Amino acid sequence: MVDHETWSERQTTATVTVDGRDLEVAYHEAGPDGDDPPVVFLHGIPTWSFLWRDVVPTIATERRTIAPDLLGYGNSAMTDDFDRSIRAQEVMLESLLAELDLETVSLVAHDIGGGVALRFAAHNPDAVGKLVLSNAVCYDSWPVEFVTNLGLPKTADLDRSALEGRLESAFVDGAYGAADPEFVDGMKAPWLTDEGHVSLVRNAVATNTNHTTELDYGAIDAETLLLWGEDDVMQPYSYAERLAEDLERAELAPLSDAYHWVPEDRSEAYRDRLREFLAGRNT
């Protein structure tokens, strides 16, 4: 298991074009090239690609993996002059895949990363072979109060210790069991600079429900696994059930004893079920 500093050191960057602006995206890449499409991991708010620290290494033993930091997150661009909505993140993903010369991928996505993945899969059905959604924003399920509060002007005025306390609470109290201190420290790290603090506020402001209510979910053709933390109150399991009804090729895969941070709460079960799905094995 790597710490967040090591994870950052192993990232590389690419330049993407979003709404006419060239922006730097940091991403973690591991695993061999092969005949199977690479697996792209998309995180949510207020996390970054380090969310996948316990999942990527297992998948990377067999598949090429790419875990980007969304724009405004982690080690990607944080300047205060671009859109961070999931519409813009979808454009980022499309540009990154073109930069890496990838025509087909599997997507594994959590939280607002799930909204990005849903948009991309609906608009590019031939580009997504398999889709895994975990406690993903969809329909009108978001933004939640915690994220809305992060976007209030008073959050921008918080002193650093108060902001850190709020984030600490989200990741400690939001864990199903005892939170791993390295996970908590890693999740907080990008936001504890002046630039990161402002970027977090801008990211929260950019949450726009219209970007998932406008989707034609029936356009999504990818084989889909709804690998969902069953005890989540922020993105409840009822939304996974709704997705299962609306997506042509979707399978429900609830994970008990897991809240919103399901890749962390149930990392072993999560990566085992993911590995089976990507390999085409059903339980």
Coordinates of C-alpha atoms in Angstrom, one line a residue:
M1 CA 0.0 0.0 0.0
V2 CA 1.5 3.4 -1.0
D3 CA 1.1 6.6 0.8
H4 CA -0.2 9.7 -0.9
E5 CA 3.2 11.3 -1.4
T6 CA 4.4 8.2 -3.3
W7 CA 1.2 8.0 -5.3
S8 CA 1.8 11.6 -6.4
E9 CA 5.4 10.9 -7.3
R10 CA 4.2 8.1 -9.6
Q11 CA 1.8 10.3 -11.5
T12 CA 2.5 11.8 -14.9
T13 CA 0.8 14.7 -16.7
A14 CA -0.9 15.3 -20.0
T15 CA -2.2 18.5 -21.6
V16 CA -5.9 18.4 -22.4
T17 CA -8.0 21.0 -24.1
V18 CA -11.3 21.9 -22.5
D19 CA -13.5 24.8 -23.8
G20 CA -10.6 26.1 -25.7
R21 CA -8.2 26.1 -22.8
D22 CA -5.1 23.9 -22.4
L23 CA -4.9 22.4 -18.9
E24 CA -2.7 19.9 -17.2
V25 CA -4.1 16.7 -15.9
A26 CA -2.2 14.4 -13.6
Y27 CA -2.8 10.7 -13.8
H28 CA -1.5 7.5 -12.2
E29 CA -0.8 4.8 -14.7
A30 CA 0.2 1.2 -14.0
G31 CA -0.2 -2.3 -15.5
P32 CA 0.7 -4.0 -18.8
D33 CA -0.5 -3.2 -22.3
G34 CA -2.6 -6.1 -23.6
D35 CA -5.6 -7.0 -25.8
D36 CA -8.1 -5.9 -23.2
P37 CA -9.1 -2.3 -23.0
P38 CA -7.4 -0.2 -20.3
V39 CA -9.4 0.5 -17.1
V40 CA -9.9 4.2 -16.3
F41 CA -10.8 5.1 -12.7
L42 CA -12.7 8.3 -12.0
H43 CA -13.0 9.7 -8.5
G44 CA -15.5 12.2 -7.0
I45 CA -15.6 15.2 -4.7
P46 CA -13.7 15.9 -2.4
T47 CA -11.4 13.1 -3.3
W48 CA -8.7 12.5 -6.0
S49 CA -7.2 9.5 -7.7
F50 CA -5.6 8.3 -4.4
L51 CA -9.1 7.1 -3.6
W52 CA -8.2 4.0 -5.7
R53 CA -5.0 3.2 -3.8
D54 CA -6.2 -0.2 -2.7
V55 CA -7.9 -1.2 -5.9
V56 CA -5.7 -0.1 -8.8
P57 CA -2.7 -2.3 -7.8
T58 CA -4.7 -5.5 -8.0
I59 CA -6.3 -4.6 -11.4
A60 CA -2.9 -3.5 -12.7
T61 CA -1.5 -7.0 -12.3
E62 CA -3.5 -7.9 -15.4
R63 CA -4.7 -4.7 -17.1
R64 CA -3.4 -1.3 -18.0
T65 CA -4.9 1.2 -15.5
I66 CA -5.3 4.9 -15.7
A67 CA -6.5 7.0 -12.8
P68 CA -6.7 10.7 -13.5
D69 CA -7.2 13.6 -11.1
L70 CA -10.2 15.5 -12.3
L71 CA -9.6 19.1 -13.3
G72 CA -9.4 21.2 -10.1
Y73 CA -8.5 18.1 -8.0
G74 CA -5.4 16.4 -6.7
N75 CA -2.4 17.3 -8.8
S76 CA -4.3 18.5 -11.8
A77 CA -4.7 22.1 -12.7
M78 CA -6.2 24.2 -9.9
T79 CA -6.0 27.7 -11.3
D80 CA -9.1 29.8 -10.8
D81 CA -10.1 30.2 -14.4
F82 CA -11.9 27.2 -15.8
D83 CA -15.1 25.2 -15.5
R84 CA -14.9 22.1 -13.2
S85 CA -18.5 20.8 -13.8
I86 CA -19.0 17.2 -14.8
R87 CA -19.8 18.4 -18.3
A88 CA -16.2 19.9 -18.4
Q89 CA -14.8 16.8 -16.8
E90 CA -16.4 14.7 -19.6
V91 CA -14.6 16.9 -22.1
M92 CA -11.4 16.4 -20.2
L93 CA -11.8 12.6 -20.2
E94 CA -12.5 12.6 -24.0
S95 CA -9.4 14.8 -24.6
L96 CA -7.2 12.7 -22.3
L97 CA -8.2 9.4 -24.0
A98 CA -7.4 11.0 -27.4
E99 CA -4.0 12.2 -26.0
L100 CA -3.3 8.6 -24.9
D101 CA -4.6 7.2 -28.2
L102 CA -7.3 5.1 -26.6
E103 CA -10.4 4.3 -28.6
T104 CA -12.1 1.9 -26.1
V105 CA -11.9 1.7 -22.3
S106 CA -13.6 0.3 -19.3
L107 CA -14.7 2.9 -16.8
V108 CA -14.8 2.5 -13.0
A109 CA -16.3 5.6 -11.3
H110 CA -17.3 6.9 -7.9
D111 CA -19.5 9.9 -6.8
I112 CA -19.3 12.7 -9.4
G113 CA -16.8 10.6 -11.4
G114 CA -19.9 8.4 -11.9
G115 CA -21.7 11.3 -13.4
V116 CA -18.8 11.9 -15.7
A117 CA -18.7 8.2 -16.7
L118 CA -22.5 8.2 -17.3
R119 CA -22.3 11.2 -19.6
F120 CA -19.3 9.8 -21.5
A121 CA -20.9 6.4 -21.9
A122 CA -24.2 7.9 -23.1
H123 CA -22.4 10.2 -25.6
N124 CA -19.8 7.7 -26.7
P125 CA -21.4 4.2 -26.5
D126 CA -18.9 2.6 -28.8
A127 CA -16.0 3.8 -26.6
V128 CA -17.0 2.1 -23.3
G129 CA -16.8 -1.7 -23.1
K130 CA -17.6 -2.1 -19.4
L131 CA -18.9 0.4 -16.9
V132 CA -18.7 0.2 -13.1
L133 CA -20.6 2.7 -11.1
S134 CA -20.1 3.1 -7.3
N135 CA -22.3 5.4 -5.2
A136 CA -22.4 7.6 -8.3
V137 CA -24.3 10.8 -8.8
C138 CA -27.2 10.3 -11.3
Y139 CA -30.6 11.7 -12.0
D140 CA -31.4 14.3 -9.3
S141 CA -29.4 12.6 -6.5
W142 CA -27.0 15.5 -6.0
P143 CA -25.5 17.8 -4.9
V144 CA -25.7 16.7 -1.2
E145 CA -25.7 19.2 1.7
F146 CA -22.0 18.5 2.6
V147 CA -20.9 19.4 -0.9
T148 CA -23.2 22.4 -1.2
N149 CA -21.8 23.8 2.1
L150 CA -18.3 23.4 0.7
G151 CA -19.3 25.9 -2.1
L152 CA -20.6 28.6 0.2
P153 CA -18.6 31.8 0.5
K154 CA -18.0 31.2 4.2
T155 CA -16.1 28.1 3.3
A156 CA -13.6 30.2 1.3
D157 CA -13.2 32.3 4.4
L158 CA -12.5 29.4 6.7
D159 CA -9.0 29.3 8.3
R160 CA -6.9 26.4 7.3
S161 CA -7.4 24.4 10.6
A162 CA -11.2 24.8 10.3
L163 CA -11.2 23.5 6.7
E164 CA -9.0 20.6 7.7
G165 CA -11.4 19.8 10.6
R166 CA -14.3 19.7 8.3
L167 CA -12.5 17.4 5.8
E168 CA -11.3 15.2 8.6
S169 CA -14.8 14.8 9.8
A170 CA -16.0 13.8 6.4
F171 CA -13.5 11.1 6.0
V172 CA -13.3 9.8 9.6
D173 CA -17.0 10.0 10.4
G174 CA -17.8 8.8 6.9
A175 CA -15.9 5.6 7.2
Y176 CA -17.9 2.5 8.0
G177 CA -15.3 1.3 10.6
A178 CA -12.2 2.9 11.9
A179 CA -10.7 5.2 9.3
D180 CA -7.2 4.5 8.1
P181 CA -5.2 7.7 9.0
E182 CA -3.2 7.5 5.8
F183 CA -6.4 7.5 3.8
V184 CA -7.7 10.5 5.7
D185 CA -4.4 12.4 5.4
G186 CA -4.2 11.6 1.7
M187 CA -7.7 12.8 1.0
K188 CA -7.1 16.1 2.8
A189 CA -3.7 16.8 1.4
P190 CA -4.6 18.5 -2.0
W191 CA -6.9 21.0 -0.2
L192 CA -4.5 22.3 2.5
T193 CA -2.9 25.0 0.3
D194 CA -4.2 28.4 -0.6
E195 CA -4.8 27.3 -4.2
G196 CA -6.3 24.0 -3.1
H197 CA -8.6 25.6 -0.7
V198 CA -10.1 27.9 -3.4
S199 CA -10.2 25.1 -5.9
L200 CA -12.3 22.9 -3.5
V201 CA -14.8 25.7 -3.2
R202 CA -15.0 26.2 -6.9
N203 CA -15.4 22.4 -7.4
A204 CA -18.3 22.4 -5.1
V205 CA -20.0 25.4 -6.8
A206 CA -19.6 23.6 -10.1
T207 CA -21.9 20.7 -9.1
N208 CA -24.8 21.0 -11.5
T209 CA -27.8 18.6 -11.3
N210 CA -28.8 19.4 -14.8
H211 CA -25.8 17.5 -16.2
T212 CA -27.3 14.2 -15.1
T213 CA -31.0 15.0 -15.4
E214 CA -30.6 15.8 -19.1
L215 CA -29.0 12.4 -19.9
D216 CA -30.6 9.8 -22.1
Y217 CA -29.7 6.8 -19.9
G218 CA -31.1 4.4 -22.5
A219 CA -28.3 5.4 -24.9
I220 CA -25.8 3.7 -22.6
D221 CA -24.9 0.3 -24.2
A222 CA -22.0 -0.8 -21.9
E223 CA -22.2 -3.9 -19.8
T224 CA -22.6 -2.2 -16.3
L225 CA -21.9 -3.3 -12.8
L226 CA -23.6 -1.2 -10.0
L227 CA -21.0 -1.9 -7.3
W228 CA -22.6 0.1 -4.6
G229 CA -22.1 0.7 -0.9
E230 CA -25.5 -0.4 0.5
D231 CA -25.5 1.8 3.6
D232 CA -24.7 5.1 1.9
V233 CA -27.0 8.1 2.8
M234 CA -25.4 10.5 0.3
Q235 CA -26.0 8.4 -2.8
P236 CA -28.5 5.9 -1.6
Y237 CA -28.9 2.4 -3.0
S238 CA -32.3 3.2 -4.3
Y239 CA -30.5 5.2 -7.1
A240 CA -28.6 2.0 -8.0
E241 CA -31.9 0.2 -8.3
R242 CA -33.2 3.0 -10.6
L243 CA -30.1 2.8 -12.8
A244 CA -30.6 -1.0 -13.0
E245 CA -34.1 -0.4 -14.4
D246 CA -33.0 2.2 -16.9
L247 CA -29.7 0.7 -18.2
E248 CA -30.2 -2.2 -20.7
R249 CA -27.2 -4.3 -19.5
A250 CA -26.9 -3.5 -15.8
E251 CA -26.3 -5.8 -12.8
L252 CA -26.8 -4.8 -9.2
A253 CA -23.9 -5.7 -6.9
P254 CA -24.6 -4.2 -3.4
L255 CA -21.8 -4.3 -0.8
S256 CA -23.0 -4.3 2.8
D257 CA -21.1 -2.7 5.6
A258 CA -20.1 0.2 3.4
Y259 CA -21.0 3.9 3.3
H260 CA -20.1 6.4 0.6
W261 CA -16.4 5.7 0.5
V262 CA -17.0 2.1 -0.6
P263 CA -13.6 1.5 -2.3
E264 CA -12.0 2.2 1.1
D265 CA -14.7 0.7 3.3
R266 CA -14.7 -2.7 1.5
S267 CA -11.5 -2.5 -0.6
E268 CA -10.9 -6.3 -0.7
A269 CA -14.5 -7.2 -1.6
Y270 CA -14.6 -4.3 -4.0
R271 CA -11.5 -5.2 -6.0
D272 CA -12.4 -8.9 -6.0
R273 CA -15.8 -8.2 -7.5
L274 CA -14.4 -5.7 -9.9
R275 CA -11.7 -8.1 -11.1
E276 CA -14.3 -10.8 -11.7
F277 CA -16.5 -8.4 -13.7
L278 CA -13.7 -7.1 -15.9
A279 CA -12.6 -10.7 -16.6
G280 CA -16.2 -11.6 -17.6
R281 CA -16.8 -13.9 -14.6
N282 CA -20.1 -13.7 -12.8
T283 CA -20.7 -14.6 -9.2

